[in-house]
mmCIF file of C-alpha atoms in Angstrom:
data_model
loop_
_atom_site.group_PDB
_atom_site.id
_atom_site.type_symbol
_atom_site.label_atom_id
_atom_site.label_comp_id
_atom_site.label_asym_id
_atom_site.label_seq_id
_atom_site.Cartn_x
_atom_site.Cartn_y
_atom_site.Cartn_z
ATOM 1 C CA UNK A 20 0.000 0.000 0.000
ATOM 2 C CA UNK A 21 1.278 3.355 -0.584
ATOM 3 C CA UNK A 22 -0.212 6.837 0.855
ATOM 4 C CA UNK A 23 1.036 9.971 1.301
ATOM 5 C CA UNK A 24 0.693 9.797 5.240
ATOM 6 C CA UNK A 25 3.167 9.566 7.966
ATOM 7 C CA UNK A 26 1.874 7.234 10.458
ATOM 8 C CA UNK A 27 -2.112 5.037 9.771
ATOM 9 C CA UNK A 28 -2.687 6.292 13.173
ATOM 10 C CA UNK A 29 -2.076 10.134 12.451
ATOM 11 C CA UNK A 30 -3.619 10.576 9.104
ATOM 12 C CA UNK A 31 -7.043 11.821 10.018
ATOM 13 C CA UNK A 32 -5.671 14.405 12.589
ATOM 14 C CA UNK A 33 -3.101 15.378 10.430
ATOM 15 C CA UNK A 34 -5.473 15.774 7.242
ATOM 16 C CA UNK A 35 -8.374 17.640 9.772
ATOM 17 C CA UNK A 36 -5.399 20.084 10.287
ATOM 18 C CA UNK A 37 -4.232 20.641 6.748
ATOM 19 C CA UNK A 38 -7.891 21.397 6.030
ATOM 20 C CA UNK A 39 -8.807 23.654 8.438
ATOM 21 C CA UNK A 40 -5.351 25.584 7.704
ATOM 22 C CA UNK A 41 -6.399 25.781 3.486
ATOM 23 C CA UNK A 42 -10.004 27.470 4.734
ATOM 24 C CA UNK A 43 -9.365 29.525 7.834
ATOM 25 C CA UNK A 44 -10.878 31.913 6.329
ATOM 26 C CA UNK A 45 -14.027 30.202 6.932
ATOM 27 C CA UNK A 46 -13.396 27.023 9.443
ATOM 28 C CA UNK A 47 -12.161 26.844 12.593
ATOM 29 C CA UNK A 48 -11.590 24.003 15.083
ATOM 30 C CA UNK A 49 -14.143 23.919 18.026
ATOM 31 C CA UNK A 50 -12.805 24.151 21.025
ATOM 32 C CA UNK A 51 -10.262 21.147 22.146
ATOM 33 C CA UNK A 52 -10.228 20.654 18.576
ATOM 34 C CA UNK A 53 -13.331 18.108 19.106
ATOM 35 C CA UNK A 54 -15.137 19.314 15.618
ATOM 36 C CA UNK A 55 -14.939 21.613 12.580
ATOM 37 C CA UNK A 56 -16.965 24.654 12.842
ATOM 38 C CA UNK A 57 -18.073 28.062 10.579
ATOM 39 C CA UNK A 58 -15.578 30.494 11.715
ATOM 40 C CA UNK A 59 -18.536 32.614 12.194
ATOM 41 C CA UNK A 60 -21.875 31.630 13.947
ATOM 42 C CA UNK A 61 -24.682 33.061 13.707
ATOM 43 C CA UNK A 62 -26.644 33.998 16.546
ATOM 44 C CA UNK A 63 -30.270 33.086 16.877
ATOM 45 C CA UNK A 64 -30.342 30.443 14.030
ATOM 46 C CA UNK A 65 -30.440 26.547 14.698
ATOM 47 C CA UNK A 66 -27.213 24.856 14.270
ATOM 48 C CA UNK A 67 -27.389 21.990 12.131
ATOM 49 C CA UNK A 68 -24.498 19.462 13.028
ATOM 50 C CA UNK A 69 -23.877 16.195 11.416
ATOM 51 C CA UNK A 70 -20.524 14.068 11.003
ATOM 52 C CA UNK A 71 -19.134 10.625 11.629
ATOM 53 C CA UNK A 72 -15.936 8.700 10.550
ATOM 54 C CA UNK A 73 -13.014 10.205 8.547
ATOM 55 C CA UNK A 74 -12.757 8.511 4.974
ATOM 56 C CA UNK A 75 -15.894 10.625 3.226
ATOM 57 C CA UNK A 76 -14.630 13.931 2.603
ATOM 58 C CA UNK A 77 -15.762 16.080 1.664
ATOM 59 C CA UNK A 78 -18.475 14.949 3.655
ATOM 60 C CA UNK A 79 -19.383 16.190 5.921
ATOM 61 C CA UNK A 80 -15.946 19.009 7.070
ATOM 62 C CA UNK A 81 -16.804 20.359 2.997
ATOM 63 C CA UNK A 82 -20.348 21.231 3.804
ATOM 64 C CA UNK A 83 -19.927 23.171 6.890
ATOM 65 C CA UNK A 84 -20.530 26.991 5.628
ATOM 66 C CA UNK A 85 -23.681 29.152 5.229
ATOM 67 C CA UNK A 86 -26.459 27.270 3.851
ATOM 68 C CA UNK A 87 -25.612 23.988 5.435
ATOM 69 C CA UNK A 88 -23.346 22.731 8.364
ATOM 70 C CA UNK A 89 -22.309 24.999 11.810
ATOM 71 C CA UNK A 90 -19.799 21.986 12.350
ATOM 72 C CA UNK A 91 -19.206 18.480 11.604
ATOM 73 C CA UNK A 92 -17.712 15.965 14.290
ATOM 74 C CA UNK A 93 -15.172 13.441 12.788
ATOM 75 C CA UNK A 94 -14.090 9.650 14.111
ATOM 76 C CA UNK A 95 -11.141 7.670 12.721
ATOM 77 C CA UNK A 96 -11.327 6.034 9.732
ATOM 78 C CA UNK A 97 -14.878 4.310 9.253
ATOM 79 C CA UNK A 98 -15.724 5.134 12.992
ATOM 80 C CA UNK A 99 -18.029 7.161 14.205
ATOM 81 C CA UNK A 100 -17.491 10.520 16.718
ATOM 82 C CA UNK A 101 -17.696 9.900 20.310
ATOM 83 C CA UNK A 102 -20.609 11.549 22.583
ATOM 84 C CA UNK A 103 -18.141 13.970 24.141
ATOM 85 C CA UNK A 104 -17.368 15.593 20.432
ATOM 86 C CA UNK A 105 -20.940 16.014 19.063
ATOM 87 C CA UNK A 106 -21.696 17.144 22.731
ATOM 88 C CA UNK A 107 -18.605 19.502 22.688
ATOM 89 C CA UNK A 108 -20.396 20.803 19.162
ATOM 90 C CA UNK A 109 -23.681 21.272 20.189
ATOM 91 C CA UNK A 110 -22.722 23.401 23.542
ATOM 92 C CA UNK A 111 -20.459 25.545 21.348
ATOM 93 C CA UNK A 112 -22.752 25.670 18.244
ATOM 94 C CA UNK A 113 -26.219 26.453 19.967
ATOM 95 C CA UNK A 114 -26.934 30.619 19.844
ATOM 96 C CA UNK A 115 -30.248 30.179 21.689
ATOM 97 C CA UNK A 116 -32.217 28.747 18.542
ATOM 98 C CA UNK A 117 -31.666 24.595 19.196
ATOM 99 C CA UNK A 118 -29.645 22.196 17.574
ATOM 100 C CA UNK A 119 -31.035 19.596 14.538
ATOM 101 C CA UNK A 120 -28.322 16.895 14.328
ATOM 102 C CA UNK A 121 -28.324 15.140 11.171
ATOM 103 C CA UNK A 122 -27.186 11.234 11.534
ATOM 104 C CA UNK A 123 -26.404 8.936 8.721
ATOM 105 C CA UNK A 124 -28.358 5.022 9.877
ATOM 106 C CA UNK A 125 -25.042 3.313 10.861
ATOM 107 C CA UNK A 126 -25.268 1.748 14.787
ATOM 108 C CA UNK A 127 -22.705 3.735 16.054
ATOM 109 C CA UNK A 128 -23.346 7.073 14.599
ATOM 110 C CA UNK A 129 -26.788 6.572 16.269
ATOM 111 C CA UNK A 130 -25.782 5.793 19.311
ATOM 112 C CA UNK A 131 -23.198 8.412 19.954
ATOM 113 C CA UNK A 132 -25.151 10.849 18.711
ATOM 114 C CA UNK A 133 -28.353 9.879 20.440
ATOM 115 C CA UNK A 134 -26.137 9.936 24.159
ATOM 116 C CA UNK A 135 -24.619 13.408 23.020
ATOM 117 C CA UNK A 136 -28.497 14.712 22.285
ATOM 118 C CA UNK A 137 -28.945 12.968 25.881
ATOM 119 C CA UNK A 138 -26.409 15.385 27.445
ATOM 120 C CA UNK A 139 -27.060 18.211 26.131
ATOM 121 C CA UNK A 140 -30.761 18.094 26.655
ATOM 122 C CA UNK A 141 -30.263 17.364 30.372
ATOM 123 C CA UNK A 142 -27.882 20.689 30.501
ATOM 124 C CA UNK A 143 -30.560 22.807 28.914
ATOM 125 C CA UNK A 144 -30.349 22.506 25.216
ATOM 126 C CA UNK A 145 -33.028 21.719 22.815
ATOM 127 C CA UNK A 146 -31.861 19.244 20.850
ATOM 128 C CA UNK A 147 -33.647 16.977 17.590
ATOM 129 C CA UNK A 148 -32.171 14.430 15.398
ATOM 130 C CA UNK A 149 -33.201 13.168 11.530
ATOM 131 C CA UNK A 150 -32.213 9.715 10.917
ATOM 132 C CA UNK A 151 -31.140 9.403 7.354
ATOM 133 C CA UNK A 152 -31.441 5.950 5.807
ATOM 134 C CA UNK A 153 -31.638 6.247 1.699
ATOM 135 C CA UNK A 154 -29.838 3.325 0.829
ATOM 136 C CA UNK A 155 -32.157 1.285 -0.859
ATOM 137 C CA UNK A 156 -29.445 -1.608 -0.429
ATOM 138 C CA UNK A 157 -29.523 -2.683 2.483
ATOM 139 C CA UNK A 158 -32.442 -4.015 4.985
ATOM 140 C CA UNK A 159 -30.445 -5.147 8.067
ATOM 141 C CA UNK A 160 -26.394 -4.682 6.938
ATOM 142 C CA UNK A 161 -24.391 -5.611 10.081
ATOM 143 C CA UNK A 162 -23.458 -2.054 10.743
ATOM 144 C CA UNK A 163 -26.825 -0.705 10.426
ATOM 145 C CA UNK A 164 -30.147 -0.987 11.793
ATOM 146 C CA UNK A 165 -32.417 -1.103 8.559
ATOM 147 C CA UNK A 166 -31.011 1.414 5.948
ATOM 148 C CA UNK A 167 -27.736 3.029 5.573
ATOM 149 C CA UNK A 168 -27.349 6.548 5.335
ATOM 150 C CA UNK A 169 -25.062 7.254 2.424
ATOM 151 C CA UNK A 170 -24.864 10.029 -0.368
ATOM 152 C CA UNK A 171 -28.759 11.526 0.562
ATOM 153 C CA UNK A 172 -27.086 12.638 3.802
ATOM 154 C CA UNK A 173 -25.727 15.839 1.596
ATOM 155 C CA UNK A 174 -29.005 16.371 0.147
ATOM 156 C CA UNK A 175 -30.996 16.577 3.757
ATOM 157 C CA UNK A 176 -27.897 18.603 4.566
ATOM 158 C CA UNK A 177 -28.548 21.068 2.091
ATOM 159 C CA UNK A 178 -32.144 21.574 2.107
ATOM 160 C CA UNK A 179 -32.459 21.529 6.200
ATOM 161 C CA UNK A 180 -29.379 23.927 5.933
ATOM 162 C CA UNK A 181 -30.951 26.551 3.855
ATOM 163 C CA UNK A 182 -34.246 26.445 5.874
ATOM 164 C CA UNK A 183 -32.029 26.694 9.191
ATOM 165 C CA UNK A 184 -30.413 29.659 7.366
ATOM 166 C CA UNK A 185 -33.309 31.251 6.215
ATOM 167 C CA UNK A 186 -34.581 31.216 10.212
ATOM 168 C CA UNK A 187 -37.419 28.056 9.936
ATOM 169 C CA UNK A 188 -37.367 27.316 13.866
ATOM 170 C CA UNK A 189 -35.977 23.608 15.361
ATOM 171 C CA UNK A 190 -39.411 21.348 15.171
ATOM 172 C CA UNK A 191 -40.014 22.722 11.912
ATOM 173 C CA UNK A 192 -36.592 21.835 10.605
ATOM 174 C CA UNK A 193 -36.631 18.411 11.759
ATOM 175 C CA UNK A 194 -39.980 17.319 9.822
ATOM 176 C CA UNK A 195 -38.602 19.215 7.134
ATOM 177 C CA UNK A 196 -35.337 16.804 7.112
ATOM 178 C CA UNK A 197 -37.708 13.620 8.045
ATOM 179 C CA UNK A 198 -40.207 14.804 4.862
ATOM 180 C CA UNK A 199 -36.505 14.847 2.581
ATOM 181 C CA UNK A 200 -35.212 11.627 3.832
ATOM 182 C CA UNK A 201 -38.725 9.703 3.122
ATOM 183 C CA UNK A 202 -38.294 11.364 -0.688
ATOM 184 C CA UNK A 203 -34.801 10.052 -1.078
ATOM 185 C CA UNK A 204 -32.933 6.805 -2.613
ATOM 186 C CA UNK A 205 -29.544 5.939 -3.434
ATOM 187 C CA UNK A 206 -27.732 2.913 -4.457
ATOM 188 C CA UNK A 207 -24.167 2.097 -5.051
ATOM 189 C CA UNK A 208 -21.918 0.039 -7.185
ATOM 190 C CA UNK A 209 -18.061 -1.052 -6.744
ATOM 191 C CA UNK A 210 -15.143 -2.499 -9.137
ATOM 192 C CA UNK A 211 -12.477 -2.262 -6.396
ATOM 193 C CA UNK A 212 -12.744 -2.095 -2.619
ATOM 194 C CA UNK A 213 -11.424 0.703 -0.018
ATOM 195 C CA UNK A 214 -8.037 0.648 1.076
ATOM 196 C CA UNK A 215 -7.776 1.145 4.783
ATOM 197 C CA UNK A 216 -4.788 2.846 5.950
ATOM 198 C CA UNK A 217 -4.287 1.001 9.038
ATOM 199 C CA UNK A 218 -4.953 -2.434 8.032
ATOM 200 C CA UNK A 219 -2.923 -1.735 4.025
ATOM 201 C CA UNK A 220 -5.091 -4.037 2.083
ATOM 202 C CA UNK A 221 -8.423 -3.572 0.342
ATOM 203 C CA UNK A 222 -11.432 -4.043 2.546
ATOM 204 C CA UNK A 223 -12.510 -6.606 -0.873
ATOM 205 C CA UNK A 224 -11.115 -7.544 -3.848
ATOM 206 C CA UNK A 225 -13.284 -8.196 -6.986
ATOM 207 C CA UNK A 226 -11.677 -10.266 -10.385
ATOM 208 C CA UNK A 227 -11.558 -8.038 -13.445
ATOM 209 C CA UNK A 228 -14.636 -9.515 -14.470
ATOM 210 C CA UNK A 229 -16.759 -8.757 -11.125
ATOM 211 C CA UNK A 230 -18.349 -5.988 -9.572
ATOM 212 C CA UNK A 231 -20.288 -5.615 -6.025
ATOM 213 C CA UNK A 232 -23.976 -3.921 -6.128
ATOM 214 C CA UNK A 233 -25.136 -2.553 -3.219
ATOM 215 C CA UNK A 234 -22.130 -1.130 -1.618
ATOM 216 C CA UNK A 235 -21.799 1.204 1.233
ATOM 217 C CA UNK A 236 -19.963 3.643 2.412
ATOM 218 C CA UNK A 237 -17.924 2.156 5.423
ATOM 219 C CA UNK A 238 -16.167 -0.222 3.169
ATOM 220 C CA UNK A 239 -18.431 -2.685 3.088
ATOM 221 C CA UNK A 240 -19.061 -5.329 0.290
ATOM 222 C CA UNK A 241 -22.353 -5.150 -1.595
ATOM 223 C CA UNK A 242 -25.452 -6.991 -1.632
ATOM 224 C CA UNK A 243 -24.547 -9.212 -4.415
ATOM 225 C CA UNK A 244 -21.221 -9.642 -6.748
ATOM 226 C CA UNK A 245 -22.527 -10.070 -10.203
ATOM 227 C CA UNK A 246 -20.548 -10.239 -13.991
ATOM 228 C CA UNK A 247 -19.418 -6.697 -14.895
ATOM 229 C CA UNK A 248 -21.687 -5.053 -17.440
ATOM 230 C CA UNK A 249 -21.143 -2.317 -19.693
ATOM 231 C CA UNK A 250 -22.325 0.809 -18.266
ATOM 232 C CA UNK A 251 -26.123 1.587 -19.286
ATOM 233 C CA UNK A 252 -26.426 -1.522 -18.033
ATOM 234 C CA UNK A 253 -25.249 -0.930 -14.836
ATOM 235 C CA UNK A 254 -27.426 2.710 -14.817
ATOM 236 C CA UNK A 255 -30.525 0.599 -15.686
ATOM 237 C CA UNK A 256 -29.869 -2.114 -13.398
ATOM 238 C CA UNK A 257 -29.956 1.262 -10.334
ATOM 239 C CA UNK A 258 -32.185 3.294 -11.744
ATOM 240 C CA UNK A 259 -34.919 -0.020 -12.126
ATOM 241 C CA UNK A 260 -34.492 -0.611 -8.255
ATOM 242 C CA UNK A 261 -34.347 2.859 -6.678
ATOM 243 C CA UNK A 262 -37.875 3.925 -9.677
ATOM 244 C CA UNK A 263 -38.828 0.735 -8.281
ATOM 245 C CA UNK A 264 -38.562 2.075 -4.166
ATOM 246 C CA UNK A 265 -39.551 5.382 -4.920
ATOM 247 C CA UNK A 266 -42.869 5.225 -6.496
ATOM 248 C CA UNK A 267 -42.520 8.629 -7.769
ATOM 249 C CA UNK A 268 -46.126 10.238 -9.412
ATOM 250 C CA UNK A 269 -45.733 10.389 -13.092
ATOM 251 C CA UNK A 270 -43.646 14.054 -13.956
ATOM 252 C CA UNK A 271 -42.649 14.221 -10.760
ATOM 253 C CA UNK A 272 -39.560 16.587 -10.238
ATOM 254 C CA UNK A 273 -36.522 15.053 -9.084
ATOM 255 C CA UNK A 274 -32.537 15.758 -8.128
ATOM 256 C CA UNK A 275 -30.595 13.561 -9.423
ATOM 257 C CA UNK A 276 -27.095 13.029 -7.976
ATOM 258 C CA UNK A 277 -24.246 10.836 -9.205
ATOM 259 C CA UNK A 278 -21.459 10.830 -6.310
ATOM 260 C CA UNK A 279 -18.403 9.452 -6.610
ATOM 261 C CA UNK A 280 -16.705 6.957 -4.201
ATOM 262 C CA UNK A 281 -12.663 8.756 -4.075
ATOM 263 C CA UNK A 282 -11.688 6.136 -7.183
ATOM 264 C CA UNK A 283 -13.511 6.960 -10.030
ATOM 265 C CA UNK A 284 -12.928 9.727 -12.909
ATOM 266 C CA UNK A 285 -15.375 12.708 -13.546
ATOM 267 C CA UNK A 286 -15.797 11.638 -16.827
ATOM 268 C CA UNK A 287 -17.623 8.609 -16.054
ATOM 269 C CA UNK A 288 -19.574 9.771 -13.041
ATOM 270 C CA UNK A 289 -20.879 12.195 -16.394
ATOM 271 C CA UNK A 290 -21.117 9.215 -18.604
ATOM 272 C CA UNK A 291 -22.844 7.382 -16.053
ATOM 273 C CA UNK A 292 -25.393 10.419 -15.220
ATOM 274 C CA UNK A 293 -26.186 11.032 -19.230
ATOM 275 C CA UNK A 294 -27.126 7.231 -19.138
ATOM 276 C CA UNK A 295 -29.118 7.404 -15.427
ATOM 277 C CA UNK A 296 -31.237 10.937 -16.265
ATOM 278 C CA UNK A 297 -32.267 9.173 -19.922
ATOM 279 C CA UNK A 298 -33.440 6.112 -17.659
ATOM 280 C CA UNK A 299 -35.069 8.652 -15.286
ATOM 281 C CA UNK A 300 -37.128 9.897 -18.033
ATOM 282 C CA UNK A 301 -38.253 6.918 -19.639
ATOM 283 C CA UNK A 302 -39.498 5.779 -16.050
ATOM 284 C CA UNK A 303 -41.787 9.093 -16.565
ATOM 285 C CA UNK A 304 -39.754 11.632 -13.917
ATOM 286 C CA UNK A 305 -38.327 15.029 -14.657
ATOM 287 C CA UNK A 306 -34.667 15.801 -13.624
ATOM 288 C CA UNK A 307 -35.610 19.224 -12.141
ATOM 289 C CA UNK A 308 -31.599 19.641 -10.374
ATOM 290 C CA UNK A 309 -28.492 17.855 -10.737
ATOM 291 C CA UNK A 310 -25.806 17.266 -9.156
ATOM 292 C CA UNK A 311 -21.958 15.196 -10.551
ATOM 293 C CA UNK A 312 -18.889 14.769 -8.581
ATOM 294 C CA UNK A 313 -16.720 13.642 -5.992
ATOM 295 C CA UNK A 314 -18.934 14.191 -2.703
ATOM 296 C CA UNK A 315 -19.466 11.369 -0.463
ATOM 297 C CA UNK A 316 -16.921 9.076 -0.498
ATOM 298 C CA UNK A 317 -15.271 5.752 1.259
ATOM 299 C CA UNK A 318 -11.583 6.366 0.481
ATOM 300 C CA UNK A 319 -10.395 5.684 -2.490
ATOM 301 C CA UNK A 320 -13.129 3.040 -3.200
ATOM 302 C CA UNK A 321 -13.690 2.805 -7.240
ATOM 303 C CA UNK A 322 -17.226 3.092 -7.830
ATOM 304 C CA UNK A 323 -20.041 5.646 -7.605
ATOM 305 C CA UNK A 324 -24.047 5.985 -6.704
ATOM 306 C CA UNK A 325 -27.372 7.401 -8.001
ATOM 307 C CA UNK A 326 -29.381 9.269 -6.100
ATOM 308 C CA UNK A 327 -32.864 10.383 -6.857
ATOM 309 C CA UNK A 328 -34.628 12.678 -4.357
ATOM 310 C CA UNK A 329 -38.403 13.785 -4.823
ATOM 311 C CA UNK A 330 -38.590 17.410 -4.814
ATOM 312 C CA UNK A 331 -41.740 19.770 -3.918
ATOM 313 C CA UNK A 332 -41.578 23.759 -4.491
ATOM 314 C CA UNK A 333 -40.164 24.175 -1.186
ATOM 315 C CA UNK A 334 -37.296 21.654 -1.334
ATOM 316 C CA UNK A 335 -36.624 23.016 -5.022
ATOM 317 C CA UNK A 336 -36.802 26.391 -3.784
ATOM 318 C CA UNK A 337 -34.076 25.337 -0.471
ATOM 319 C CA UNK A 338 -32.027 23.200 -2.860
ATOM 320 C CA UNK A 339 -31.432 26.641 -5.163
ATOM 321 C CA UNK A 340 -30.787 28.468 -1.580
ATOM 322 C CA UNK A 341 -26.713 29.867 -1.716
ATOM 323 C CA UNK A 342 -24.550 27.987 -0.173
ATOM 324 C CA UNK A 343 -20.997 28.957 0.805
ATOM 325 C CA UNK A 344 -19.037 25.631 1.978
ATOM 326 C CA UNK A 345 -15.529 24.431 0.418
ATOM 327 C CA UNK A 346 -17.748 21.736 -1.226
ATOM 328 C CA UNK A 347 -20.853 23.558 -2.451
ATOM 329 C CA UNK A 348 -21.192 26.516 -3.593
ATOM 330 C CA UNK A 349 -23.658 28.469 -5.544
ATOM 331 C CA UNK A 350 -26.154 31.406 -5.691
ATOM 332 C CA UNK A 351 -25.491 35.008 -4.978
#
């Protein structure tokens, strides 16, 4: 294995550090260096606060800015942060509005979250939580409890960010983020597993002529290993199951986002999402917003998802909101 890293055991302090250091002009570490925070907070809003194990960036450090994240808590590698960070977070992050914390469906995000909410609930603060669990995958994955939360966690991100921003109060916010996750779907396919730094070796290793559907995010192998296809075969064989889960109303608007796992090119996350919008279509739905990159990732795991989220005027209208986060960006 080769990495440009010093030690396994430093890497994700030592990255946290070089990122904070190329955006101080908009990040700072929270106090005792437990999180990653907006260098400015804004008083009188809800904080939204997510986060979890290192090996996703840009999620979630690259979404904390105006119009999404006050701060993000990170673990090591594919573990999740401990009560006494997200705690840390929410004391320092909550201006008098309430916190929303948004948690991806993986056992130990949930639980360290949910004894952080705990804490800072018996202390004073008003604290809620949105579960996210789009992966269409997975039903009881031994990491998870029902559905993963995987590459929908940006999109409840964004949209619960933009109504935090635009001042929509805490028990609004969370039905707003519960309403999102309910209209969202992802699934993901792999041709070569994540290498973890500490262990050197690839968390599963596929033939040239395989490929796992149904991966996740914590390098995990998919629900099934199946024959390589060409690659509108591989769109159609996603696209079918997450139509399939969604039961959108014909016309519906929809985002559709093709994330990259940390292995694969831009040009065929593009190729793929030419191939998964012309599917969306035929299945009768109208790719209102898009979104193509390099977002939620598992290391340098080769592979990518779709992701189709439902959207309504007011999610449309939040999912336009500006955003200013290394990450995203757009609007005025």
């Amino acid at each position: 294995m080769k990495k440009f890293m010093n030690r396994a055991d430093r890497i994700v302090a030592e990255s946290l550090e070089g990122f904070v250091r190329a955006h101080e002009g908009s990040v700072v570490f929270g106090t005792g260096g437990r999180n990653i925070r907006r260098r400015e907070l804004r008083p009188g809003k809800v904080a939204i606060i997510s986060g979890g194990g290192a090996g996703h960036e840009p999620m979630h450090i690259g979404f904390v800015g105006p119009g999404m994240l006050d701060a993000a808590c990170v673990g090591h590698i594919f573990t999740s942060a401990t009560p006494d960070q997200i705690h840390a977070a929410i004391v320092e992050c909550d201006t008098g509005a309430g916190v929303l914390l948004v948690v991806k469906n993986y056992d130990g995000d949930v639980m360290n979250f949910e004894m952080a909410a705990e804490m800072a609930v018996a202390s004073g603060h008003r604290v809620e939580t949105v579960i996210v669990n789009d992966d269409i995958a997975t039903h009881a994955a031994p990491r998870s409890s029902g559905r993963r939360g995987v590459a929908g966690t940006l999109v409840v991100e964004k949209i619960v960010g933009a109504a935090a921003e635009a001042g929509m109060v805490l028990a609004g916010l969370k039905a707003l983020g519960e309403r999102t996750v309910a209209a969202t779907r992802s699934m993901g396919v792999a041709v070569h597993g994540a290498t973890v730094p500490a262990s050197g070796r690839a968390a599963f290793t596929l033939s040239p002529e395989e490929m796992e559907v149904g991966v996740g995010i914590h390098g995990e192998p998919g629900r099934t290993r199946a024959a390589f296809e060409p690659a509108d075969r591989i769109a159609d064989l996603l696209c079918t199951e997450i139509l399939a889960d969604l039961a959108a109303p014909a016309d519906a608007p929809v985002l559709l986002f093709v994330n990259g796992f940390g292995g694969t090119p831009a040009s065929e996350l593009y190729l793929m999402y030419g191939l998964a919008r012309a599917r969306m279509e035929q299945g009768g739905l109208r790719v209102a917003r898009s979104l193509v990159g390099t977002y939620v990732t598992s290391l340098d795991m080769a592979g990518l998802s779709i992701t189709v989220s439902l959207l309504d005027e007011q999610r449309l209208l939040l999912w336009d909101a500006q955003v200013a986060t290394v990450a995203l960006r757009w609007g005025a």
